[in-house]
Coordinates of C-alpha atoms and ligand atoms in Angstrom, one line a residue:
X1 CA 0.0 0.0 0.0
X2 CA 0.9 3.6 -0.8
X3 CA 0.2 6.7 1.1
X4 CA 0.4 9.9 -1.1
X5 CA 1.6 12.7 1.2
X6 CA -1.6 15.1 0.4
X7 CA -3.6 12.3 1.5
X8 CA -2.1 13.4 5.2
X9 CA -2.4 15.8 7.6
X10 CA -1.6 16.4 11.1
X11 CA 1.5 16.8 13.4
X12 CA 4.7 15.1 11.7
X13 CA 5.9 13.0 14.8
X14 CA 9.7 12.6 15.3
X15 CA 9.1 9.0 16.9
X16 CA 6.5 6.8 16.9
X17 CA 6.9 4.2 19.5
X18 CA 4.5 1.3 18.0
X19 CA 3.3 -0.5 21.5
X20 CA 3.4 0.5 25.2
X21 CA 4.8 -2.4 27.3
X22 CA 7.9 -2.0 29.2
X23 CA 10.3 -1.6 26.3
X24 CA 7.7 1.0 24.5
X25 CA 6.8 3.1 27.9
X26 CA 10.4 3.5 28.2
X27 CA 11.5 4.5 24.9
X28 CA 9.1 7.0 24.2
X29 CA 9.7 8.5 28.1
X30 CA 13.3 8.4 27.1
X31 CA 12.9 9.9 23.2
X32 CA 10.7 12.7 25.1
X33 CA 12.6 13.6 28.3
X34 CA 15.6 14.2 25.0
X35 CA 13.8 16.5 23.6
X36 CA 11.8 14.4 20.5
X37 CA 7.8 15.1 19.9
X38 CA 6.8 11.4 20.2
X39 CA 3.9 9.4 20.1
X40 CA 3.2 6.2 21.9
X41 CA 0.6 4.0 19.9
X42 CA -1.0 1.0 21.7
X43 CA -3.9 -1.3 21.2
X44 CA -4.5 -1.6 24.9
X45 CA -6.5 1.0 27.0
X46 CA -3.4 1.9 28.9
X47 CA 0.4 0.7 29.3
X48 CA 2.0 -2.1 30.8
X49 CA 1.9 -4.2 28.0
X50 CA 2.2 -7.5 29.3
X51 CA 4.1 -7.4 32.2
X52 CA 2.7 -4.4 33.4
X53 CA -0.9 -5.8 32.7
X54 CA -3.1 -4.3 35.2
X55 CA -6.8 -3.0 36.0
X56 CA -8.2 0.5 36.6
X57 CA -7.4 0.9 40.8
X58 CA -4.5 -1.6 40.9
X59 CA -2.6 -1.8 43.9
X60 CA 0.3 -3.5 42.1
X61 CA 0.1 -6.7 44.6
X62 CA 0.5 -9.4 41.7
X63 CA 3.4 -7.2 40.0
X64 CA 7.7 -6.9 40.4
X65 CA 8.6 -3.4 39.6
X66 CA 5.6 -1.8 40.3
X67 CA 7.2 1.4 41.8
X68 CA 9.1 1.8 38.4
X69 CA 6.1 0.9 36.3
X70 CA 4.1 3.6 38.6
X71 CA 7.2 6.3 37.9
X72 CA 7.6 5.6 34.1
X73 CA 3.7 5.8 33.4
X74 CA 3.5 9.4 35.6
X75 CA 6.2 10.8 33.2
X76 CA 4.5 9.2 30.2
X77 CA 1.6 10.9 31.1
X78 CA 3.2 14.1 32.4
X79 CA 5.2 15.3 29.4
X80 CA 4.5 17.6 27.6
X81 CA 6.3 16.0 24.2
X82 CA 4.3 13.2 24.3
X83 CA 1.5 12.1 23.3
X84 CA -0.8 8.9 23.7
X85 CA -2.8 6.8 21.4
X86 CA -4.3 4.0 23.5
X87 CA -6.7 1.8 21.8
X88 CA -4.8 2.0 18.6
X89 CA -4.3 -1.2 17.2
X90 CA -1.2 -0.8 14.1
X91 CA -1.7 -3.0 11.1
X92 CA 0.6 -1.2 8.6
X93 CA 3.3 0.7 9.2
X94 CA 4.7 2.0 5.5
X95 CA 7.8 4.0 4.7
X96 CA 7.2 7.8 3.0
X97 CA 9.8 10.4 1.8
X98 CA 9.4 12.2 5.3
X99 CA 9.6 8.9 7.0
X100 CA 7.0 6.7 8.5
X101 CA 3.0 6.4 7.9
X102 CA 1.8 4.2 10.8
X103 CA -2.0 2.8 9.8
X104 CA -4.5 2.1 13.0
X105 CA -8.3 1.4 14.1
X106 CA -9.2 2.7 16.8
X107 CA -12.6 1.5 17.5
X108 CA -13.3 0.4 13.9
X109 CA -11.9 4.1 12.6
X110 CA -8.9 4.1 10.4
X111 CA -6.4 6.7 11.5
X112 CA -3.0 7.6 10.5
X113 CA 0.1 9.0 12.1
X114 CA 3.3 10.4 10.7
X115 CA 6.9 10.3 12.1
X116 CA 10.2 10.7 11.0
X117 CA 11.7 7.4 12.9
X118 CA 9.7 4.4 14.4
X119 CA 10.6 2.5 17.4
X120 CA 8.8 -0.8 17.3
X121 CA 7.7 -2.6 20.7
X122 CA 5.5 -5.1 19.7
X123 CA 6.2 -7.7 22.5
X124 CA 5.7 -11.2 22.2
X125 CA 2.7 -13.9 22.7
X126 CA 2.6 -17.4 24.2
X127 CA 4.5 -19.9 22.0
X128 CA 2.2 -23.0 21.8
X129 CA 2.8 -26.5 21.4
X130 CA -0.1 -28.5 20.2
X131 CA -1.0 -32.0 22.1
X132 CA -3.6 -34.6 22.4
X133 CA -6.6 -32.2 23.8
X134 CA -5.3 -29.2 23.7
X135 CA -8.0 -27.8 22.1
X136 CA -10.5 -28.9 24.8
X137 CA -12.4 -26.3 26.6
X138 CA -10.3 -25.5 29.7
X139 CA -6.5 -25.5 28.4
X140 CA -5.3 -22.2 28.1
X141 CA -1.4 -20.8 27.4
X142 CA 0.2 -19.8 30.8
X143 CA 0.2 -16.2 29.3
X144 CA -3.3 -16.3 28.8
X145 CA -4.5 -17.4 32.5
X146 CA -1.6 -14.8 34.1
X147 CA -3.2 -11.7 31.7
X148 CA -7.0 -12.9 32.8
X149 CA -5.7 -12.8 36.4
X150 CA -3.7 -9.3 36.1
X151 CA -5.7 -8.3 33.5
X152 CA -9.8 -8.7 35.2
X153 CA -8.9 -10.4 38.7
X154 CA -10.5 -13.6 37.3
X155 CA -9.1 -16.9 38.1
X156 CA -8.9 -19.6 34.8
X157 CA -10.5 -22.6 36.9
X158 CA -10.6 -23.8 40.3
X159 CA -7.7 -27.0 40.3
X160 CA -5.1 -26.2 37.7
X161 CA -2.2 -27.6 36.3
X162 CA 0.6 -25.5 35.2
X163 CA 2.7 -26.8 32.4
X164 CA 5.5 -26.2 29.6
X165 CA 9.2 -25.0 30.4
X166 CA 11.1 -22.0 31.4
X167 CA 10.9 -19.6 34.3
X168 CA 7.7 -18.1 33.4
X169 CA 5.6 -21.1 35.1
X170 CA 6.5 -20.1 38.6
X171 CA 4.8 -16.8 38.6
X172 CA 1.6 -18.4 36.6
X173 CA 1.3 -20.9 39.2
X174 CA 2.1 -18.6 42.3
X175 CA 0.0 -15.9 41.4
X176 CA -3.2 -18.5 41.2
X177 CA -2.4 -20.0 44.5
X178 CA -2.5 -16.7 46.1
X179 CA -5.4 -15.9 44.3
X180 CA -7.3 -18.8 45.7
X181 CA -6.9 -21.6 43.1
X182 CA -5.6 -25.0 43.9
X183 CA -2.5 -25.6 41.3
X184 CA -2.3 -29.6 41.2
X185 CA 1.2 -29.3 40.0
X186 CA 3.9 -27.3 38.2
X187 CA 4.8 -29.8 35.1
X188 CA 8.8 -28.9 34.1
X189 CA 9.9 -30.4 30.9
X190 CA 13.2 -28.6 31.3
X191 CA 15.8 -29.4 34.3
X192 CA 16.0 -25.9 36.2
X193 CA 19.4 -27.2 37.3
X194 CA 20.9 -26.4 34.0
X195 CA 20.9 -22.7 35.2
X196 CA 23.8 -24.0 37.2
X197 CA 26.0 -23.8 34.8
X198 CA 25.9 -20.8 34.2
X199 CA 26.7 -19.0 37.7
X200 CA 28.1 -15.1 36.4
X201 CA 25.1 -14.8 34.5
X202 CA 23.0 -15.5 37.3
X203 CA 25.2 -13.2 39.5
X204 CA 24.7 -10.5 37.4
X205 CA 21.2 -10.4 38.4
X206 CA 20.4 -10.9 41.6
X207 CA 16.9 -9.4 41.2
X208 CA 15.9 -11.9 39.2
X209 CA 17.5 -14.6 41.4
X210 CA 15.3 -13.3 44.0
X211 CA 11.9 -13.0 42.3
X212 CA 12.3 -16.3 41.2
X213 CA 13.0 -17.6 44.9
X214 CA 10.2 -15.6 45.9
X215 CA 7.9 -17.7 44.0
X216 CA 9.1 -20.7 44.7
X217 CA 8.4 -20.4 48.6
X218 CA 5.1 -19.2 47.5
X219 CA 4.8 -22.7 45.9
X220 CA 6.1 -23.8 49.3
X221 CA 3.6 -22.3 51.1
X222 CA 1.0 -23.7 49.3
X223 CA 2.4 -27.1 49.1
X224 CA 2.1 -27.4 45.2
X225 CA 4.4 -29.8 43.7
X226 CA 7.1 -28.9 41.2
X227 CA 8.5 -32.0 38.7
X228 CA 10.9 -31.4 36.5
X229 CA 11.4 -33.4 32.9
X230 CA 7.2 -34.2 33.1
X231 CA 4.9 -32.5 31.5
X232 CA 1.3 -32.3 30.5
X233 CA 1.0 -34.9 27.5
X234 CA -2.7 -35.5 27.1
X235 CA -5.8 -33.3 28.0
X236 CA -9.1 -35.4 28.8
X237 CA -12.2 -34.1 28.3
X238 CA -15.2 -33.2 25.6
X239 CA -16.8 -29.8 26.2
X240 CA -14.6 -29.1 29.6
X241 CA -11.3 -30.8 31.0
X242 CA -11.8 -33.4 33.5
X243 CA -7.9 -34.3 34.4
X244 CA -4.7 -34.6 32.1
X245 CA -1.8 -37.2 31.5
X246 CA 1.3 -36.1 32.5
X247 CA 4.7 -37.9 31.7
X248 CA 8.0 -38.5 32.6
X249 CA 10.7 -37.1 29.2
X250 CA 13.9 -38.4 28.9
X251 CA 16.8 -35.6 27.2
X252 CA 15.1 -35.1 23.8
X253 CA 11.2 -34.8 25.6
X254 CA 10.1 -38.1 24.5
X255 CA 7.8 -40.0 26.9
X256 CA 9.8 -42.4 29.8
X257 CA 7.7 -45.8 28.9
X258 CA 5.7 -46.6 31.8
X259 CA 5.4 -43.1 33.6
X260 CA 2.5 -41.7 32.7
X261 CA -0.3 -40.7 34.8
X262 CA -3.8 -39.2 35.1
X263 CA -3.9 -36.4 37.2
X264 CA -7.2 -34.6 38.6
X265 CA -7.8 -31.1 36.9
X266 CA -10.2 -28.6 35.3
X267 CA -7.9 -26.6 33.6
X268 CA -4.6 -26.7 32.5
X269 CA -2.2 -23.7 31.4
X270 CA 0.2 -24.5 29.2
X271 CA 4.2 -22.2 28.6
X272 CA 6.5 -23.3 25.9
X273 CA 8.0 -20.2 25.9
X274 CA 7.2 -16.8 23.6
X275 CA 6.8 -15.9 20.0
X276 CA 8.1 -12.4 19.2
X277 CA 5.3 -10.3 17.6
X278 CA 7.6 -9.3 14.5
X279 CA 4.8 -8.4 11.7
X280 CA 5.8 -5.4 11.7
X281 CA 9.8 -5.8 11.4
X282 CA 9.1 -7.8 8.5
X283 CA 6.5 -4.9 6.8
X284 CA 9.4 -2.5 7.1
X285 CA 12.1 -5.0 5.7
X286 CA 14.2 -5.8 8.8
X287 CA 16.6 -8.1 8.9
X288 CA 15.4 -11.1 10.7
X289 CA 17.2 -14.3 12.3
X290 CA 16.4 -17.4 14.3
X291 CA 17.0 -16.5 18.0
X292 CA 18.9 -18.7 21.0
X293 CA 14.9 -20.3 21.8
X294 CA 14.3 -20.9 18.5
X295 CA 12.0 -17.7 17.5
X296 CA 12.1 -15.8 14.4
X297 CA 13.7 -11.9 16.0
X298 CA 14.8 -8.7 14.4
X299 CA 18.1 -8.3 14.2
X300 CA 19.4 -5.3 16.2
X301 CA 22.9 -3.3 16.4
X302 CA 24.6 -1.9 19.8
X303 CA 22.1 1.3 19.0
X304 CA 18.9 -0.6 19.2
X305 CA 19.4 0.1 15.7
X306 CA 17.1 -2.3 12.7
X307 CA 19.0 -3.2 9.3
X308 CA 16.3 -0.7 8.0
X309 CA 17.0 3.3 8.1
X310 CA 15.1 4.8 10.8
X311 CA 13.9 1.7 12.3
X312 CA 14.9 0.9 15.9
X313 CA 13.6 -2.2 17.7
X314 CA 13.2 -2.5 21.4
X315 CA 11.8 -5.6 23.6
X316 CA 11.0 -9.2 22.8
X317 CA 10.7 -8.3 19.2
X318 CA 14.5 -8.5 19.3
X319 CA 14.7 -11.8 21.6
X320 CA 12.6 -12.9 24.6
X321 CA 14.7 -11.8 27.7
X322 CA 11.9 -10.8 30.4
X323 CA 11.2 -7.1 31.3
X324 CA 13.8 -5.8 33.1
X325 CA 16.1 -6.1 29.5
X326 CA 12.9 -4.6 27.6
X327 CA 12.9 -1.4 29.7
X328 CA 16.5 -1.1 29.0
X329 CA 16.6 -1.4 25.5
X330 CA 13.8 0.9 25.4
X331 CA 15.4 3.6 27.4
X332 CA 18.4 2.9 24.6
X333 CA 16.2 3.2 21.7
X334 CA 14.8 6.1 22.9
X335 CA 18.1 8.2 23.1
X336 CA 19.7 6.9 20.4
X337 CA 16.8 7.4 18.2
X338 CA 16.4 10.9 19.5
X339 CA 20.1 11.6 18.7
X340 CA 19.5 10.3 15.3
X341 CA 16.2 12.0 14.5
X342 CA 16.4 15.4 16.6
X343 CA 19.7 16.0 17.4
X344 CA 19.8 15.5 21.1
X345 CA 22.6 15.3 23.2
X346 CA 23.2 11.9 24.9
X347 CA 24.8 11.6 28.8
X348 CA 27.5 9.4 28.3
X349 CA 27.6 8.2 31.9
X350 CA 23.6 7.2 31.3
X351 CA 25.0 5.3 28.1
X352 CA 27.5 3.7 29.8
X353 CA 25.2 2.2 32.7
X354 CA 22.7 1.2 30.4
X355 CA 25.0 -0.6 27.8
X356 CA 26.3 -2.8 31.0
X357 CA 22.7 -3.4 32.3
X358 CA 21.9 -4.6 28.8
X359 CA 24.8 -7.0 28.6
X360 CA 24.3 -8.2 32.2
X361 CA 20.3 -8.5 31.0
X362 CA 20.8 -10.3 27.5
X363 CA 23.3 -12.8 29.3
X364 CA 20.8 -14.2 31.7
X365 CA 18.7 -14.2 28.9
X366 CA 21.1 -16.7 26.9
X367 CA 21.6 -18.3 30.4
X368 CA 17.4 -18.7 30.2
X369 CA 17.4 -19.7 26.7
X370 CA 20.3 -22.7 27.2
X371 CA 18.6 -23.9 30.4
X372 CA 14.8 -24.2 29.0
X373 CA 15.2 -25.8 25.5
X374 CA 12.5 -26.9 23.1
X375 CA 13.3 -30.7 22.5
X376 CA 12.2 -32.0 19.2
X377 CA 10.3 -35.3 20.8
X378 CA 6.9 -33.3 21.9
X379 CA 6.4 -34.2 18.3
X380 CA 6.3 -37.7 19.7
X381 CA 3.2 -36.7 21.9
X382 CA 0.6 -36.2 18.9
X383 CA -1.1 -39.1 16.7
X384 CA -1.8 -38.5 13.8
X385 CA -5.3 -37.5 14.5
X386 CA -4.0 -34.0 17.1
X387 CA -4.7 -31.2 15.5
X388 CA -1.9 -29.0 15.0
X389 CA -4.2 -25.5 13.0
X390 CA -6.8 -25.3 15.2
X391 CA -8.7 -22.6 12.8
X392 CA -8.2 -24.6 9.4
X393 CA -8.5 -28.3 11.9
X394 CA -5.4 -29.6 10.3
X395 CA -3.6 -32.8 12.1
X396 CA -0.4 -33.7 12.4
X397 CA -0.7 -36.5 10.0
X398 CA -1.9 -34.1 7.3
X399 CA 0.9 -31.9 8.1
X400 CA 3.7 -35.0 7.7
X401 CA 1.7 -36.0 4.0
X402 CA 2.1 -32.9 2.7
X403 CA 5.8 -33.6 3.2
X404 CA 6.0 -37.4 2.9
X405 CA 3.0 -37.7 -0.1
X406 CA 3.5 -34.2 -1.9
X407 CA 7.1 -33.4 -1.4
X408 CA 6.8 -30.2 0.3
X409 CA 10.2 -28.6 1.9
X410 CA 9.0 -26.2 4.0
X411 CA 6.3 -24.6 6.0
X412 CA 4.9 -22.2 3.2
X413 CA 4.4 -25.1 0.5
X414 CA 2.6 -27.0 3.3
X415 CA 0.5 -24.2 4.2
X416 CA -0.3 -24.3 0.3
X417 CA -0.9 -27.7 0.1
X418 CA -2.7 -28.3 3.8
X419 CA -4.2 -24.8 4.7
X420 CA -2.0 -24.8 8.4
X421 CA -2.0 -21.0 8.9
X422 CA -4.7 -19.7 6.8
X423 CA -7.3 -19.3 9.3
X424 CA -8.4 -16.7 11.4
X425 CA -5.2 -16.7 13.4
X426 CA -2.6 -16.5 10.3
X427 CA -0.7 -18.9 11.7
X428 CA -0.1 -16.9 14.6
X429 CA -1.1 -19.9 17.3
X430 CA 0.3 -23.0 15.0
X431 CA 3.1 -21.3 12.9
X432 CA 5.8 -22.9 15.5
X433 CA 4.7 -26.3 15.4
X434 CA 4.3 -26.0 12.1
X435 CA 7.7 -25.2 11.3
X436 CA 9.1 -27.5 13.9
X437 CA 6.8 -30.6 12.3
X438 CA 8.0 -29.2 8.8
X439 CA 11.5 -29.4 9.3
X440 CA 11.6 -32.8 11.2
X441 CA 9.9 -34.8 8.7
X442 CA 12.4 -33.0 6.0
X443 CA 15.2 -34.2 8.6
X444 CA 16.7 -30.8 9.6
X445 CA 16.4 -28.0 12.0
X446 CA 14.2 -25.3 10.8
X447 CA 15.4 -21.7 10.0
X448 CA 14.5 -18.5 9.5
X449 CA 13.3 -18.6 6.1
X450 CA 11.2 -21.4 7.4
X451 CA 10.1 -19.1 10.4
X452 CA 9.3 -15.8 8.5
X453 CA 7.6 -18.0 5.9
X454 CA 5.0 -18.3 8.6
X455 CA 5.2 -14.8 10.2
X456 CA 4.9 -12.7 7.3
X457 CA 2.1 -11.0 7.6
X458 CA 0.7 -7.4 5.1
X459 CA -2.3 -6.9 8.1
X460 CA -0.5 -7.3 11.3
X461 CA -4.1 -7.0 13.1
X462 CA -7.6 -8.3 12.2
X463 CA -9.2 -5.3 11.1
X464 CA -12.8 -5.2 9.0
X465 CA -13.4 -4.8 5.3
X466 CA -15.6 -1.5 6.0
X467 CA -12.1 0.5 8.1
X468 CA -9.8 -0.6 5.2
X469 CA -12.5 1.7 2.8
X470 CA -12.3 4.1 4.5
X471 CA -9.3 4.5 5.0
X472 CA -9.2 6.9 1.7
X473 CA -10.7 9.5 3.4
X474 CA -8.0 11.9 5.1
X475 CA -8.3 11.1 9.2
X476 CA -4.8 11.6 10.6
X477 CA -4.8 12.0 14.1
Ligands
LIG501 C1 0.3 -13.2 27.9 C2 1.7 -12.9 28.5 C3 1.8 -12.7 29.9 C4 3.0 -12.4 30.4 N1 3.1 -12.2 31.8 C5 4.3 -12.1 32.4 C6 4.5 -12.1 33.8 O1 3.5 -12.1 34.5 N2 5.7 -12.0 34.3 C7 6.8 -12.0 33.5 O2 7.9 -12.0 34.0 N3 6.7 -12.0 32.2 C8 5.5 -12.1 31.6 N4 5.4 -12.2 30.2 C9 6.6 -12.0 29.4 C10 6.6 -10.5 29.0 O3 6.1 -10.5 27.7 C11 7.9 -9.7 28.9 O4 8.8 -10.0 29.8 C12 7.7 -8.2 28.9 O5 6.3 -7.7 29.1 C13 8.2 -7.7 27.5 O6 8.0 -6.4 27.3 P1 7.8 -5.8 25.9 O7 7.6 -4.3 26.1 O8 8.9 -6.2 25.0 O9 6.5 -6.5 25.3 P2 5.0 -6.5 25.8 O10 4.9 -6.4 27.3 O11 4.4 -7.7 25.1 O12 4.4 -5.2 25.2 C14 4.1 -5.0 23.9 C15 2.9 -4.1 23.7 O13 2.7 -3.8 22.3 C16 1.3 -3.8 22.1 N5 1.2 -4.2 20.7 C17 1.6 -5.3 20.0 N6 1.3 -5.3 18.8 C18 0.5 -4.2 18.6 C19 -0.1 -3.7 17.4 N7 -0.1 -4.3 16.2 N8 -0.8 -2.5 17.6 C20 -0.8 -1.9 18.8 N9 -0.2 -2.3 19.9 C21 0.5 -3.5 19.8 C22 0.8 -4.9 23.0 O14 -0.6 -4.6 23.3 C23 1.6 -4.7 24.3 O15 1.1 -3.8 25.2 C24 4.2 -12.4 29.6 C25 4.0 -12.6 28.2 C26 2.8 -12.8 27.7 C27 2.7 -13.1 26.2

């Protein structure tokens, strides 16, 4: 798409900061405590993104770094540079002569805003793994049942398993015990005890050392049992969940013969991890690659800085690394962007610290990503019957014949040949697996062809037939 310049009007933003999580609150406080008229745009009634998620009165109990959230948000709101678009959900961003056209709805209304230089925030969204039942009533991602607690104070179910890998379980299952739910179980298919090996990384950051001890004595206090190598291989149930099977894995996640077991549940929440949001990275022509955990990120320099002029990248959009890292790569965006786009000067001790906090922050990151791998055999959970596209109701076994029967190489001929992908989601919830299944029956890793073949999207949001008319009409805000 093409915007003509007479086609727009109002204010010609120096920085747009395209979502208002922890990476984007910072930037755009950063880019407009330097001096840059900036605009956050976010398609969430106010900012926190997802760490920050939180309800109108919020006391900040369920949150770690509330007090920072709390100052970062007054300064958002407080400056005079800086303006808000909540509600504003970006699905086109396009290059112009002056710079950047960002394309929203706001409550079904096309709008449009101009700026010289984007900072993209985008976040990240739960990274799925599909398995027999998962698509029963009553299993939700881990991210999903931690925003509908932070999010509207409502608990997913009453006994709950927690499942998946990586650190992000323990504050799913601790925040539902103390908010009243009986978790049957945290379901580890990682060993935690891999973080041992990497002890300066660790040391580096106490803080997160001692969140994460502080919710594992909450799981003490509520005596909820944490197994590590078991998961959750089988959800039972028709319209609701009535229990699960979970398993012992051996080193590559297959099933140890012999230990599976029912367990009693009506819900089970489900973490393998995140899946950068990077739509809009790959609208703009950024240089993408296949990250430590396996996710397709945009590549970024020491500046924050994309492959593509005047695009700077800040947050899990750039690699999945929690967010304490997001804020500081958004502060960095921010003043390196503002130096770029307006000129500002930059306080070199201010560099300095952040630069060290960022290294410190993206090695506990690679610490996370070595100690909480993917192993290829959850592929050895599904029949042939699970489905894997729950829009399009594609199995597993129609994903391998595409391969095996019709010779496709990679997840984009499949999607041609099998529809996984080309439902409402896009791909968005089975892309991964896809990939993954793609690859292993092709024998080989997957890549980040094979990953951006499935992210690619022109519309990085739903948005209706009638707003993309109208958007003719001249309605910048
Ligand atoms: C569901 C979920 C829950 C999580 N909960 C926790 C937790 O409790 N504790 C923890 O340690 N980590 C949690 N995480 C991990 C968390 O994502 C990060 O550590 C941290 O929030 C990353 O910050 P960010 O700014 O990079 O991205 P995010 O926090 O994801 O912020 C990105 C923001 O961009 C907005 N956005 C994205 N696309 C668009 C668009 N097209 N238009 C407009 N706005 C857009 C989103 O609405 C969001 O507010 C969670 C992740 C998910 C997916």
């Amino acid at each position: 798409m093409t915007t003509s310049r007479a086609e727009l009007g109002g204010t010609l933003y120096d920085i747009a900061v395209l979502g208002g999580g922890p990476a984007g609150l910072s930037a755009a406080v950063a880019a407009a405590t330097q001096g840059s008229r900036t605009v956050l745009i976010e398609a969430g009634a106010r900012p926190g993104g997802q760490y920050w998620r939180h309800r109108d009165g919020d006391d900040g109990a369920l949150h770690h770094g509330w007090g920072q959230f709390r100052r970062l948000q007054r300064k958002s709101a407080a400056h005079h540079l800086l303006d808000h678009r909540f509600g504003h959900s970006i699905w086109h961003v396009e290059r112009t002569a002056e710079g950047f056209v960002t394309h929203t709805t706001c409550d079904d209304v096309p709008r449009t805003l101009r700026s010289r230089t984007v900072i993209v925030a985008t976040g990240a969204y739960d990274r799925q793994l599909p398995f027999p039942g998962w698509t029963i009533p009553g299993v939700f991602t881990a991210g999903a049942v931690q925003a509908l607690l932070k999010g509207q104070g409502v608990l997913a179910g009453k006994r709950i398993a927690v499942a998946g890998t990586g650190p992000f379980l323990l504050p799913v299952a601790a925040g539902l015990a103390e908010g009243g739910a009986t978790v049957v179980g945290v379901f580890e298919a990682g060993r935690p005890t891999a973080f041992g090996r990497h002890p300066i990384a660790t040391l580096r950051n106490l803080p997160k050392l001692a969140e994460g001890a502080g919710y594992l004595s909450t799981l003490l206090k509520h005596r909820i049992p944490y197994r590590t190598r078991t998961t959750v291989v089988v959800a039972h149930g028709t319209d609701t969940v009535t229990g699960a099977t979970v398993a012992r894995l051996d080193d590559q996640w297959r099933m140890v013969p012999g230990s599976a077991r029912e367990i009693d549940c009506d819900t089970v929440a489900v973490g393998y991890g995140f899946t950068p949001q990077t739509e809009i990275p790959l609208q703009l022509g950024c240089e993408m690659a296949r990250d430590a955990d396996g996710s397709l990120v945009a590549r970024v320099d020491s500046r924050q800085r994309s492959t593509a002029d005047g695009v700077y990248l800040a947050g899990e959009v750039c690699g999945v690394g929690g967010a304490q890292l997001a804020v500081t790569e958004g502060e960095l965006a921010g003043l390196h962007a503002s130096y770029t786009t307006h000129g500002s000067s930059v306080d070199r001790r201010r560099l300095t610290l952040l630069l060290r906090r960022r290294a410190a922050q993206r090695s506990f990151a690679a610490a996370m990503h070595q100690a909480y791998p993917v192993r290829d055999g959850w592929q050895s959970w599904l029949d042939e019957g699970t489905t894997v596209c729950r829009c399009e109701e594609v199995t597993a076994g129609t994903i391998r014949e595409a391969v095996g029967d019709l010779g496709a190489t990679d997840p984009r001929a499949v999607k041609l040949y099998a529809r996984p992908g080309m439902g409402l989601c896009q791909g968005r919830v089975c892309g991964y697996a896809t990939t993954c299944l793609v690859a292993r029956a092709n024998d080989r890793q997957p890549t980040a062809d094979d990953l951006r073949g499935m992210a690619a999207r022109p519309v990085a949001q739903p948005l209706t037939l009638g707003a993309l008319a109208a958007g003719d009409d001249d309605n910048s805000s």
